[in-house]
């Protein structure tokens, strides 16, 4: 069971929704009264390592249906595998509609004609990524949580916030990432761990990355609706 928002011009937009088979209720968040359609979502989960009971299941389902993410194979999503920097910019590129990328890029470790080439060039020319400052992008490096926050904050262009960051390990957040993590956490895109840490230098897993991406997409739509 799933829910779609029906716009005034007749377009359907799938909501991020949770269905409880025991109660028969579909739950979703919105900030506007509109017309919604309830229906059956026929997505068949192809991933043996993604279960309906997993905390990241709905995010994986939504991202795969929207063709933002793909599995690491036909039957595996690899939720606990570290997300690479190339993977993340590729997802952000898809999220923006895969605009064409011109030029050759500024990174010596980004070869032409690779699955990530256009995405890296696009992200660089769009001021979403600047690399390590030594001519390297770090293509296959695992992305840290603070790097992920910066890229997503820049890509979504969510409003800045003035509140202080309140995590048990806030002091370990790099200065260049503090505002991005504040935006991500206070907009509900990135959440801390049960011990109230954010682990900024920890590697982001694919499960964490897909959840943050879907949270960001939801928040951008909420901001757009509020602004309009």
XYZ file of C-alpha atoms in Angstrom:
228
model
C 0.000 0.000 0.000
C 1.359 3.398 -0.946
C 0.283 7.049 -1.167
C 0.654 9.537 -4.016
C 0.078 13.296 -3.961
C -2.304 14.344 -6.755
C -1.441 17.855 -7.932
C -3.916 20.303 -9.442
C -2.578 19.562 -12.928
C -3.219 15.836 -12.506
C 0.337 14.669 -11.860
C 1.090 11.975 -9.304
C 4.034 12.269 -6.945
C 4.824 9.268 -4.769
C 5.116 10.085 -1.075
C 7.611 8.461 1.238
C 5.185 6.252 3.121
C 5.159 3.524 5.765
C 2.442 0.863 5.675
C 1.476 -1.179 8.729
C -0.201 -4.405 7.629
C -1.521 -5.079 11.153
C -3.442 -1.828 11.444
C -4.043 -1.341 7.721
C -2.785 2.238 7.957
C -0.451 4.050 5.571
C 1.487 6.871 7.259
C 3.247 9.786 5.580
C 4.211 13.366 6.400
C 2.985 16.477 4.621
C 2.625 20.173 5.364
C -0.336 20.933 3.080
C -3.917 19.721 2.670
C -4.309 18.346 -0.842
C -5.684 15.420 -2.768
C -3.918 12.091 -2.235
C -4.312 8.721 -3.868
C -3.957 5.472 -1.958
C -3.030 2.436 -4.016
C -1.013 -0.729 -4.225
C 2.662 -0.407 -4.953
C 3.752 -3.421 -6.955
C 7.526 -3.031 -6.391
C 9.166 -6.402 -5.933
C 12.260 -6.141 -3.757
C 15.116 -7.788 -5.681
C 17.658 -7.470 -2.868
C 18.323 -10.436 -0.606
C 20.111 -8.166 1.884
C 17.245 -5.677 2.294
C 14.342 -6.839 4.459
C 11.012 -5.119 5.068
C 11.905 -4.896 8.766
C 15.162 -2.988 8.125
C 15.245 0.674 9.166
C 16.467 1.633 5.681
C 13.935 -0.462 3.708
C 11.572 2.380 2.738
C 14.463 4.623 1.707
C 15.973 1.885 -0.484
C 12.608 1.159 -2.039
C 11.925 4.823 -2.826
C 15.417 5.527 -4.171
C 15.444 2.446 -6.397
C 11.965 3.167 -7.749
C 13.008 6.723 -8.554
C 16.164 5.353 -10.242
C 18.437 7.304 -7.928
C 20.179 4.222 -6.579
C 20.949 0.849 -8.080
C 22.119 -2.301 -6.381
C 25.704 -3.455 -6.338
C 24.382 -6.493 -8.232
C 20.997 -7.716 -9.441
C 20.241 -9.241 -6.031
C 22.349 -7.203 -3.578
C 22.123 -3.618 -2.340
C 25.072 -3.967 0.068
C 23.597 -1.683 2.752
C 26.570 -1.987 5.099
C 29.190 -1.324 2.410
C 30.829 2.119 2.600
C 29.454 4.668 0.146
C 32.173 6.034 -2.119
C 32.577 9.636 -3.181
C 31.936 8.650 -6.802
C 28.719 6.862 -5.828
C 27.364 9.879 -3.964
C 27.987 12.443 -6.700
C 26.406 10.028 -9.184
C 23.238 9.868 -7.086
C 23.151 13.672 -6.739
C 23.632 13.970 -10.496
C 20.632 11.695 -11.070
C 18.630 13.675 -8.532
C 19.231 16.810 -10.601
C 18.030 15.090 -13.777
C 21.486 14.102 -15.065
C 22.316 17.440 -16.728
C 25.035 17.351 -19.338
C 28.574 18.001 -18.163
C 31.051 19.910 -20.278
C 34.824 20.016 -20.023
C 37.311 17.462 -18.846
C 37.233 18.157 -15.136
C 40.002 19.237 -12.804
C 40.892 15.925 -11.180
C 43.782 13.704 -12.180
C 42.078 10.600 -10.751
C 38.852 11.008 -12.752
C 39.270 9.290 -16.094
C 37.064 10.011 -19.091
C 34.265 7.684 -20.090
C 33.690 6.156 -16.654
C 30.264 5.681 -15.062
C 30.996 8.542 -12.672
C 32.843 10.953 -15.010
C 29.936 13.215 -15.985
C 28.649 13.295 -12.405
C 32.010 14.389 -10.990
C 32.454 17.095 -13.636
C 28.904 18.308 -13.031
C 29.399 18.357 -9.254
C 32.690 20.233 -9.606
C 31.354 22.874 -12.008
C 28.215 23.236 -9.845
C 30.349 23.980 -6.760
C 29.145 20.854 -4.979
C 32.597 19.280 -4.726
C 36.069 20.775 -4.863
C 38.143 17.675 -4.207
C 41.035 17.297 -1.811
C 42.906 20.374 -3.012
C 45.786 18.435 -4.574
C 44.172 17.711 -7.917
C 42.502 14.584 -6.549
C 38.817 13.866 -6.195
C 39.207 10.619 -4.253
C 36.953 8.688 -6.584
C 36.886 5.346 -4.793
C 37.457 6.665 -1.286
C 34.745 5.939 1.246
C 32.862 9.160 1.907
C 32.797 10.439 5.458
C 29.594 11.572 7.070
C 30.716 15.193 7.170
C 31.733 15.096 3.479
C 28.308 13.663 2.688
C 26.610 16.444 4.641
C 28.533 19.118 2.733
C 27.758 17.656 -0.706
C 24.065 17.183 0.050
C 23.736 20.598 1.671
C 25.248 22.251 -1.405
C 23.217 20.142 -3.850
C 19.856 20.782 -2.163
C 20.553 24.446 -1.324
C 18.447 24.223 1.813
C 18.252 27.378 3.944
C 21.101 28.002 6.347
C 20.436 27.737 10.067
C 21.839 29.708 12.987
C 21.320 27.159 15.770
C 24.280 25.567 17.490
C 25.145 21.949 16.702
C 24.304 19.813 19.714
C 26.092 16.472 19.488
C 28.316 14.773 22.023
C 31.195 14.871 19.531
C 30.480 18.278 17.975
C 34.044 19.364 18.685
C 35.346 16.767 16.226
C 33.409 18.236 13.285
C 35.749 19.939 10.802
C 35.255 23.699 10.537
C 34.433 23.461 6.834
C 31.608 21.008 7.598
C 29.998 22.621 10.642
C 27.379 24.675 8.805
C 26.485 21.768 6.505
C 26.003 19.365 9.404
C 23.897 21.983 11.183
C 21.672 22.270 8.104
C 21.465 18.497 7.672
C 20.666 17.783 11.318
C 18.253 20.642 11.990
C 16.332 19.970 8.779
C 15.988 16.340 9.823
C 18.143 15.016 6.974
C 20.952 13.515 9.040
C 20.376 12.211 12.531
C 22.805 11.332 15.243
C 23.383 7.970 16.874
C 21.721 6.744 20.092
C 24.638 8.084 22.118
C 23.993 11.570 20.636
C 27.139 11.425 18.499
C 27.254 12.317 14.798
C 30.586 10.591 13.989
C 31.628 13.180 11.370
C 34.778 11.352 10.276
C 33.079 7.957 10.219
C 32.456 6.377 6.831
C 28.864 6.569 5.596
C 27.356 3.242 4.597
C 25.103 2.826 1.584
C 22.158 2.380 3.966
C 22.967 5.665 5.697
C 23.529 7.447 2.401
C 20.268 6.317 0.807
C 18.348 7.343 3.945
C 19.974 10.786 4.030
C 19.305 11.302 0.306
C 15.612 10.409 0.646
C 15.287 12.592 3.762
C 16.852 15.470 1.817
C 14.496 14.969 -1.107
C 11.491 15.043 1.242
C 12.756 18.177 2.975
C 13.422 20.016 -0.294
C 9.847 19.333 -1.400
C 8.510 20.548 1.946
C 10.540 23.774 1.673
C 9.352 24.284 -1.910
C 5.723 23.782 -0.903
C 6.105 26.201 2.021
C 7.746 28.832 -0.185
C 4.998 28.593 -2.783
